[in-house]
PDB file of C-alpha atoms in Angstrom:
ATOM      1  CA  MET A   1     -38.973 105.206 -29.648  1.00 44.00           C
ATOM      2  CA  ASN A   2     -37.073 108.457 -30.720  1.00 40.00           C
ATOM      3  CA  PRO A   3     -34.916 106.950 -33.323  1.00 39.00           C
ATOM      4  CA  ILE A   4     -30.681 108.353 -33.893  1.00 37.00           C
ATOM      5  CA  ASP A   5     -28.741 108.663 -36.924  1.00 37.00           C
ATOM      6  CA  GLN A   6     -26.579 111.716 -37.576  1.00 34.00           C
ATOM      7  CA  VAL A   7     -25.687 110.332 -41.245  1.00 34.00           C
ATOM      8  CA  SER A   8     -26.263 112.677 -44.329  1.00 32.00           C
ATOM      9  CA  VAL A   9     -27.339 110.355 -46.501  1.00 33.00           C
ATOM     10  CA  ASP A  10     -30.096 110.485 -48.820  1.00 33.00           C
ATOM     11  CA  PRO A  11     -32.057 107.860 -49.876  1.00 34.00           C
ATOM     12  CA  ALA A  12     -35.181 109.391 -52.203  1.00 32.00           C
ATOM     13  CA  GLN A  13     -36.883 107.006 -53.773  1.00 32.00           C
ATOM     14  CA  GLY A  14     -36.487 108.942 -57.081  1.00 32.00           C
ATOM     15  CA  ALA A  15     -34.179 111.671 -58.614  1.00 30.00           C
ATOM     16  CA  ALA A  16     -35.456 115.014 -60.517  1.00 29.00           C
ATOM     17  CA  THR A  17     -32.868 114.568 -63.463  1.00 28.00           C
ATOM     18  CA  THR A  18     -30.991 111.500 -65.121  1.00 30.00           C
ATOM     19  CA  GLY A  19     -27.464 112.653 -63.701  1.00 36.00           C
ATOM     20  CA  ALA A  20     -29.154 113.165 -59.994  1.00 34.00           C
ATOM     21  CA  THR A  21     -29.866 109.930 -60.655  1.00 32.00           C
ATOM     22  CA  GLU A  22     -26.820 108.276 -61.597  1.00 34.00           C
ATOM     23  CA  ALA A  23     -25.192 110.253 -58.449  1.00 38.00           C
ATOM     24  CA  HIS A  24     -27.036 108.257 -55.768  1.00 39.00           C
ATOM     25  CA  ALA A  25     -26.335 105.258 -57.483  1.00 36.00           C
ATOM     26  CA  SER A  26     -22.534 105.530 -57.219  1.00 37.00           C
ATOM     27  CA  GLN A  27     -23.107 106.535 -53.746  1.00 49.00           C
ATOM     28  CA  TRP A  28     -25.292 103.340 -52.827  1.00 51.00           C
ATOM     29  CA  SER A  29     -23.504 100.440 -51.020  1.00 72.00           C
ATOM     30  CA  TRP A  30     -24.425  97.443 -49.787  1.00 78.00           C
ATOM     31  CA  VAL A  31     -24.460  96.550 -46.119  1.00 85.00           C
ATOM     32  CA  PRO A  32     -24.749  93.909 -44.550  1.00 89.00           C
ATOM     33  CA  ILE A  33     -27.536  93.697 -41.944  1.00 93.00           C
ATOM     34  CA  ARG A  34     -27.990  90.833 -39.739  1.00 91.00           C
ATOM     35  CA  SER A  35     -31.257  89.822 -37.877  1.00 93.00           C
ATOM     36  CA  LEU A  36     -31.093  89.442 -34.322  1.00 94.00           C
ATOM     37  CA  GLY A  37     -32.120  87.752 -31.396  1.00 94.00           C
ATOM     38  CA  PRO A  38     -32.095  86.685 -27.819  1.00 95.00           C
ATOM     39  CA  ARG A  39     -28.318  85.639 -28.511  1.00 93.00           C
ATOM     40  CA  HIS A  40     -27.065  89.140 -29.193  1.00 94.00           C
ATOM     41  CA  HIS A  41     -28.801  90.301 -25.452  1.00 95.00           C
ATOM     42  CA  ASP A  42     -24.935  91.729 -24.344  1.00 94.00           C
ATOM     43  CA  ARG A  43     -23.892  93.228 -27.885  1.00 94.00           C
ATOM     44  CA  ILE A  44     -27.230  94.880 -28.018  1.00 96.00           C
ATOM     45  CA  VAL A  45     -26.521  96.074 -24.089  1.00 96.00           C
ATOM     46  CA  ALA A  46     -22.461  97.098 -25.470  1.00 95.00           C
ATOM     47  CA  HIS A  47     -23.708  98.460 -28.813  1.00 96.00           C
ATOM     48  CA  LEU A  48     -26.402 101.276 -26.533  1.00 96.00           C
ATOM     49  CA  LEU A  49     -24.357 101.848 -23.475  1.00 96.00           C
ATOM     50  CA  SER A  50     -21.410 103.068 -25.921  1.00 95.00           C
ATOM     51  CA  LEU A  51     -23.749 105.926 -27.086  1.00 94.00           C
ATOM     52  CA  GLU A  52     -22.794 109.386 -25.729  1.00 92.00           C
ATOM     53  CA  GLU A  53     -25.342 111.293 -23.676  1.00 92.00           C
ATOM     54  CA  SER A  54     -26.438 113.381 -26.556  1.00 91.00           C
ATOM     55  CA  ASP A  55     -27.222 110.892 -28.910  1.00 92.00           C
ATOM     56  CA  ARG A  56     -28.965 108.552 -26.231  1.00 93.00           C
ATOM     57  CA  TYR A  57     -30.854 111.425 -25.766  1.00 92.00           C
ATOM     58  CA  LEU A  58     -31.733 111.333 -29.644  1.00 91.00           C
ATOM     59  CA  ARG A  59     -32.154 107.801 -29.531  1.00 91.00           C
ATOM     60  CA  PHE A  60     -34.343 107.510 -26.484  1.00 90.00           C
ATOM     61  CA  GLY A  61     -36.084 111.159 -25.713  1.00 88.00           C
ATOM     62  CA  TYR A  62     -34.024 111.628 -22.714  1.00 88.00           C
ATOM     63  CA  PRO A  63     -30.900 111.227 -21.919  1.00 90.00           C
ATOM     64  CA  ALA A  64     -30.848 107.352 -20.518  1.00 94.00           C
ATOM     65  CA  THR A  65     -28.906 106.141 -18.209  1.00 95.00           C
ATOM     66  CA  ASP A  66     -27.145 102.894 -18.130  1.00 96.00           C
ATOM     67  CA  ALA A  67     -29.500 101.408 -15.916  1.00 96.00           C
ATOM     68  CA  GLN A  68     -32.688 102.034 -18.275  1.00 96.00           C
ATOM     69  CA  ILE A  69     -30.627 101.618 -21.590  1.00 96.00           C
ATOM     70  CA  ALA A  70     -30.217  97.687 -19.590  1.00 95.00           C
ATOM     71  CA  ARG A  71     -34.584  97.209 -18.588  1.00 96.00           C
ATOM     72  CA  TYR A  72     -34.673  98.644 -22.577  1.00 95.00           C
ATOM     73  CA  VAL A  73     -32.725  95.724 -23.630  1.00 96.00           C
ATOM     74  CA  ASP A  74     -34.180  93.368 -21.786  1.00 95.00           C
ATOM     75  CA  THR A  75     -38.356  94.365 -22.521  1.00 94.00           C
ATOM     76  CA  LEU A  76     -37.284  93.563 -25.919  1.00 94.00           C
ATOM     77  CA  ASP A  77     -39.718  91.137 -27.275  1.00 93.00           C
ATOM     78  CA  PHE A  78     -37.809  89.093 -30.416  1.00 93.00           C
ATOM     79  CA  ASP A  79     -40.500  87.189 -30.428  1.00 91.00           C
ATOM     80  CA  GLN A  80     -43.017  90.168 -31.353  1.00 91.00           C
ATOM     81  CA  ASP A  81     -40.462  92.640 -32.507  1.00 93.00           C
ATOM     82  CA  GLU A  82     -37.682  92.374 -35.496  1.00 95.00           C
ATOM     83  CA  VAL A  83     -34.194  93.988 -34.221  1.00 96.00           C
ATOM     84  CA  PHE A  84     -30.669  93.945 -36.751  1.00 96.00           C
ATOM     85  CA  GLY A  85     -27.591  94.928 -36.791  1.00 95.00           C
ATOM     86  CA  VAL A  86     -24.817  95.970 -38.866  1.00 95.00           C
ATOM     87  CA  PHE A  87     -21.602  94.115 -37.303  1.00 93.00           C
ATOM     88  CA  ASN A  88     -17.508  95.402 -38.083  1.00 90.00           C
ATOM     89  CA  ARG A  89     -15.493  93.191 -38.558  1.00 87.00           C
ATOM     90  CA  ARG A  90     -13.817  92.409 -35.104  1.00 86.00           C
ATOM     91  CA  LEU A  91     -17.418  91.270 -34.765  1.00 88.00           C
ATOM     92  CA  GLU A  92     -18.836  94.859 -32.424  1.00 91.00           C
ATOM     93  CA  LEU A  93     -22.044  96.039 -33.113  1.00 95.00           C
ATOM     94  CA  ILE A  94     -21.706  99.099 -34.668  1.00 95.00           C
ATOM     95  CA  ALA A  95     -25.608  99.943 -36.123  1.00 95.00           C
ATOM     96  CA  MET A  96     -28.919  98.789 -34.364  1.00 96.00           C
ATOM     97  CA  ALA A  97     -32.992  99.284 -35.588  1.00 96.00           C
ATOM     98  CA  HIS A  98     -35.836  98.206 -33.435  1.00 95.00           C
ATOM     99  CA  LEU A  99     -38.867  97.248 -35.961  1.00 95.00           C
ATOM    100  CA  ALA A 100     -41.568  97.431 -33.000  1.00 93.00           C
ATOM    101  CA  HIS A 101     -45.419  95.837 -33.957  1.00 89.00           C
ATOM    102  CA  PRO A 102     -47.469  97.149 -31.437  1.00 81.00           C
ATOM    103  CA  ASN A 103     -50.366  94.966 -30.318  1.00 75.00           C
ATOM    104  CA  ALA A 104     -53.122  97.918 -30.613  1.00 68.00           C
ATOM    105  CA  PRO A 105     -55.877  96.831 -33.198  1.00 70.00           C
ATOM    106  CA  ALA A 106     -54.786  98.267 -37.157  1.00 73.00           C
ATOM    107  CA  ASP A 107     -55.361 101.460 -37.507  1.00 75.00           C
ATOM    108  CA  PRO A 108     -58.884 102.126 -39.688  1.00 77.00           C
ATOM    109  CA  GLN A 109     -56.876 105.081 -42.037  1.00 81.00           C
ATOM    110  CA  ARG A 110     -53.446 103.802 -41.722  1.00 84.00           C
ATOM    111  CA  GLY A 111     -53.810  99.760 -41.274  1.00 86.00           C
ATOM    112  CA  ALA A 112     -51.225  97.713 -39.153  1.00 89.00           C
ATOM    113  CA  MET A 113     -48.113 100.013 -38.042  1.00 92.00           C
ATOM    114  CA  ALA A 114     -45.127  98.720 -37.263  1.00 94.00           C
ATOM    115  CA  GLU A 115     -42.690 101.596 -35.189  1.00 94.00           C
ATOM    116  CA  PHE A 116     -38.883 102.038 -36.362  1.00 95.00           C
ATOM    117  CA  GLY A 117     -35.910 103.143 -34.425  1.00 93.00           C
ATOM    118  CA  VAL A 118     -32.257 103.240 -34.610  1.00 94.00           C
ATOM    119  CA  SER A 119     -28.961 103.887 -33.588  1.00 94.00           C
ATOM    120  CA  VAL A 120     -25.132 104.116 -34.836  1.00 94.00           C
ATOM    121  CA  VAL A 121     -22.274 104.575 -33.003  1.00 94.00           C
ATOM    122  CA  ARG A 122     -20.421 107.960 -33.516  1.00 92.00           C
ATOM    123  CA  LYS A 123     -17.292 106.741 -35.099  1.00 91.00           C
ATOM    124  CA  ALA A 124     -19.485 105.093 -37.902  1.00 92.00           C
ATOM    125  CA  ARG A 125     -21.069 107.737 -38.998  1.00 87.00           C
ATOM    126  CA  GLY A 126     -21.625 109.053 -41.956  1.00 87.00           C
ATOM    127  CA  ARG A 127     -21.414 105.548 -44.360  1.00 88.00           C
ATOM    128  CA  GLY A 128     -25.339 104.695 -44.713  1.00 89.00           C
ATOM    129  CA  PHE A 129     -25.719 102.987 -41.699  1.00 92.00           C
ATOM    130  CA  GLY A 130     -28.900 104.599 -40.744  1.00 91.00           C
ATOM    131  CA  ALA A 131     -30.502 104.751 -44.320  1.00 91.00           C
ATOM    132  CA  ARG A 132     -29.624 101.849 -45.176  1.00 93.00           C
ATOM    133  CA  LEU A 133     -31.561 100.068 -42.339  1.00 94.00           C
ATOM    134  CA  PHE A 134     -34.727 102.383 -42.690  1.00 94.00           C
ATOM    135  CA  GLU A 135     -34.747 101.033 -45.678  1.00 93.00           C
ATOM    136  CA  HIS A 136     -34.386  96.976 -45.129  1.00 94.00           C
ATOM    137  CA  SER A 137     -37.091  97.728 -41.878  1.00 95.00           C
ATOM    138  CA  VAL A 138     -39.020  99.379 -44.948  1.00 95.00           C
ATOM    139  CA  LEU A 139     -38.536  95.867 -47.070  1.00 95.00           C
ATOM    140  CA  HIS A 140     -39.070  93.502 -43.715  1.00 94.00           C
ATOM    141  CA  ALA A 141     -42.377  95.486 -42.151  1.00 94.00           C
ATOM    142  CA  ARG A 142     -43.961  95.259 -45.961  1.00 94.00           C
ATOM    143  CA  ASN A 143     -43.367  91.719 -46.561  1.00 94.00           C
ATOM    144  CA  ARG A 144     -45.196  91.148 -43.481  1.00 93.00           C
ATOM    145  CA  GLY A 145     -48.235  92.878 -44.449  1.00 92.00           C
ATOM    146  CA  VAL A 146     -47.281  96.010 -42.020  1.00 93.00           C
ATOM    147  CA  GLN A 147     -49.354  99.274 -44.386  1.00 93.00           C
ATOM    148  CA  THR A 148     -47.675 101.777 -42.587  1.00 94.00           C
ATOM    149  CA  LEU A 149     -43.799 102.677 -40.959  1.00 95.00           C
ATOM    150  CA  PHE A 150     -44.253 104.884 -37.839  1.00 93.00           C
ATOM    151  CA  ILE A 151     -41.529 107.378 -36.572  1.00 94.00           C
ATOM    152  CA  HIS A 152     -41.187 109.313 -33.591  1.00 92.00           C
ATOM    153  CA  ALA A 153     -38.789 111.336 -33.132  1.00 92.00           C
ATOM    154  CA  LEU A 154     -37.029 115.043 -31.742  1.00 93.00           C
ATOM    155  CA  SER A 155     -38.122 117.657 -33.850  1.00 92.00           C
ATOM    156  CA  GLU A 156     -33.591 118.541 -33.725  1.00 93.00           C
ATOM    157  CA  ASN A 157     -33.236 115.208 -35.036  1.00 91.00           C
ATOM    158  CA  THR A 158     -33.292 116.386 -38.714  1.00 88.00           C
ATOM    159  CA  ALA A 159     -31.262 113.759 -39.908  1.00 86.00           C
ATOM    160  CA  MET A 160     -33.581 110.776 -39.103  1.00 90.00           C
ATOM    161  CA  LEU A 161     -36.154 113.547 -40.607  1.00 91.00           C
ATOM    162  CA  LYS A 162     -34.354 113.639 -43.849  1.00 89.00           C
ATOM    163  CA  ILE A 163     -34.377 109.973 -44.074  1.00 90.00           C
ATOM    164  CA  ALA A 164     -38.145 109.647 -43.755  1.00 92.00           C
ATOM    165  CA  ARG A 165     -39.164 112.501 -45.926  1.00 92.00           C
ATOM    166  CA  ASN A 166     -36.906 111.405 -48.716  1.00 90.00           C
ATOM    167  CA  ALA A 167     -38.526 107.823 -48.508  1.00 91.00           C
ATOM    168  CA  GLY A 168     -42.199 110.023 -49.121  1.00 92.00           C
ATOM    169  CA  ALA A 169     -43.217 109.972 -45.415  1.00 93.00           C
ATOM    170  CA  THR A 170     -45.502 112.907 -44.009  1.00 92.00           C
ATOM    171  CA  VAL A 171     -43.411 114.440 -41.118  1.00 93.00           C
ATOM    172  CA  GLU A 172     -46.310 116.061 -38.617  1.00 93.00           C
ATOM    173  CA  ARG A 173     -43.930 118.501 -36.280  1.00 92.00           C
ATOM    174  CA  ASP A 174     -45.489 119.196 -32.590  1.00 90.00           C
ATOM    175  CA  GLY A 175     -43.209 121.392 -30.793  1.00 90.00           C
ATOM    176  CA  SER A 176     -40.029 119.823 -29.740  1.00 91.00           C
ATOM    177  CA  GLU A 177     -41.443 116.403 -31.141  1.00 93.00           C
ATOM    178  CA  SER A 178     -42.167 115.135 -34.466  1.00 93.00           C
ATOM    179  CA  ASP A 179     -43.874 111.669 -35.928  1.00 93.00           C
ATOM    180  CA  ALA A 180     -43.313 110.978 -39.654  1.00 94.00           C
ATOM    181  CA  TRP A 181     -45.973 108.256 -40.983  1.00 93.00           C
ATOM    182  CA  LEU A 182     -45.125 106.101 -44.591  1.00 95.00           C
ATOM    183  CA  ARG A 183     -47.155 104.507 -46.211  1.00 94.00           C
ATOM    184  CA  LEU A 184     -46.091 101.234 -47.140  1.00 94.00           C
ATOM    185  CA  PRO A 185     -46.898  99.066 -50.657  1.00 94.00           C
ATOM    186  CA  PRO A 186     -47.975  95.908 -50.512  1.00 94.00           C
ATOM    187  CA  ASP A 187     -45.618  92.796 -50.758  1.00 93.00           C
ATOM    188  CA  THR A 188     -44.518  91.331 -53.957  1.00 94.00           C
ATOM    189  CA  PHE A 189     -42.810  88.243 -54.792  1.00 95.00           C
ATOM    190  CA  VAL A 190     -39.872  90.244 -55.818  1.00 93.00           C
ATOM    191  CA  SER A 191     -39.747  91.697 -52.482  1.00 92.00           C
ATOM    192  CA  HIS A 192     -39.595  88.453 -51.103  1.00 93.00           C
ATOM    193  CA  VAL A 193     -36.991  87.520 -53.213  1.00 92.00           C
ATOM    194  CA  GLU A 194     -34.757  90.504 -51.765  1.00 91.00           C
ATOM    195  CA  GLU A 195     -35.186  89.883 -48.519  1.00 90.00           C
ATOM    196  CA  MET A 196     -34.167  86.576 -48.498  1.00 90.00           C
ATOM    197  CA  MET A 197     -30.938  86.986 -50.847  1.00 88.00           C
ATOM    198  CA  GLY A 198     -30.309  89.920 -48.702  1.00 86.00           C
ATOM    199  CA  GLU A 199     -30.078  87.605 -45.495  1.00 87.00           C
ATOM    200  CA  GLN A 200     -28.488  85.052 -46.716  1.00 86.00           C
ATOM    201  CA  ALA A 201     -25.463  86.971 -47.751  1.00 86.00           C
ATOM    202  CA  ALA A 202     -25.865  89.217 -44.650  1.00 82.00           C
ATOM    203  CA  GLU A 203     -25.425  86.099 -43.052  1.00 85.00           C
ATOM    204  CA  PHE A 204     -22.568  83.997 -44.858  1.00 83.00           C
ATOM    205  CA  ASP A 205     -20.670  88.158 -44.339  1.00 80.00           C
ATOM    206  CA  TYR A 206     -20.821  87.301 -40.776  1.00 79.00           C
ATOM    207  CA  GLN A 207     -20.058  84.106 -40.514  1.00 82.00           C
ATOM    208  CA  LEU A 208     -16.833  85.167 -42.890  1.00 84.00           C
ATOM    209  CA  LYS A 209     -15.923  87.710 -40.226  1.00 78.00           C
ATOM    210  CA  ARG A 210     -16.503  85.082 -37.347  1.00 74.00           C
ATOM    211  CA  HIS A 211     -14.226  83.059 -39.182  1.00 74.00           C
ATOM    212  CA  ALA A 212     -11.476  85.238 -39.346  1.00 71.00           C
ATOM    213  CA  SER A 213     -11.865  86.930 -35.778  1.00 63.00           C
ATOM    214  CA  GLN A 214     -11.047  83.117 -34.768  1.00 63.00           C
ATOM    215  CA  VAL A 215      -8.336  82.631 -37.290  1.00 62.00           C
ATOM    216  CA  GLN A 216      -6.910  86.010 -35.736  1.00 59.00           C
ATOM    217  CA  ARG A 217      -7.031  85.162 -31.770  1.00 62.00           C
ATOM    218  CA  ILE A 218      -5.359  81.631 -33.063  1.00 69.00           C
ATOM    219  CA  LEU A 219      -2.432  83.680 -34.775  1.00 61.00           C
ATOM    220  CA  ASP A 220      -2.242  86.412 -31.148  1.00 58.00           C
ATOM    221  CA  THR A 221      -2.093  83.180 -29.228  1.00 71.00           C
ATOM    222  CA  ILE A 222       1.158  81.566 -31.543  1.00 70.00           C
ATOM    223  CA  SER A 223       2.328  84.742 -31.453  1.00 65.00           C
ATOM    224  CA  GLU A 224       2.118  85.122 -27.541  1.00 65.00           C
ATOM    225  CA  VAL A 225       3.569  81.869 -27.365  1.00 61.00           C
ATOM    226  CA  LYS A 226       6.571  82.329 -29.832  1.00 62.00           C
ATOM    227  CA  ALA A 227       7.302  85.567 -27.365  1.00 65.00           C
ATOM    228  CA  HIS A 228       7.368  83.701 -24.278  1.00 62.00           C
ATOM    229  CA  ILE A 229       9.437  81.182 -25.324  1.00 64.00           C
ATOM    230  CA  SER A 230      12.056  83.460 -26.378  1.00 65.00           C
ATOM    231  CA  LYS A 231      12.311  85.303 -23.602  1.00 64.00           C
ATOM    232  CA  SER A 232      12.524  82.598 -21.713  1.00 61.00           C
ATOM    233  CA  HIS A 233      15.661  81.440 -23.738  1.00 57.00           C
ATOM    234  CA  HIS A 234      16.806  84.618 -22.985  1.00 55.00           C
ATOM    235  CA  ILE A 235      16.633  84.833 -19.710  1.00 59.00           C
ATOM    236  CA  ALA A 236      18.364  80.846 -19.313  1.00 57.00           C
ATOM    237  CA  GLY A 237      21.482  82.195 -21.636  1.00 57.00           C
ATOM    238  CA  GLU A 238      21.763  84.589 -18.760  1.00 58.00           C
TER     239      GLU A 238
END
């Protein structure tokens, strides 16, 4: 799974000085991240198909065709893996993360592992969505007993590797490809509360957007009806 994200954010775990800490805090903003399921199949397909050829190359490790992307989405196991998304006001999926849990036994040294992949549409770059999805996935993984988060990326995907390094991951480069390993801390009561509150807030945000979208469709319909009536009256008057 070769993640892609061109954002230039710095989600460092700590800062060397008070000034750096304050600067990092000022750049942080909450992003509503929602869990996705089978009912979001078409939205996931639309999101991945909207990626440009170069973005598909970085995300999958090759310039995936539309058919290959459709097959990838069809193989998503929502029961075993986790898929997260960020929606805009029009309920378009503009950023998505896939947290895959392999069937293989836990590694003796690294313990239970999960693999992280992310994609962000070009028009939504530079807002920190990739970094927020990474942090969300880390929190979700550690709350489920995952001990190591794994990222396999093309070495040229410097933005993704920067996010991994800033989080404290060990990055091993092998020519055109790189592997990143991030050791996760154990879950705590606070981490579970943080995840629960984030999920509830994201669901509330989604429902607000959904309601606003429905209201807008009603207003658009009313506007079209009024325009049609006005046009009919004008024609009748002639």
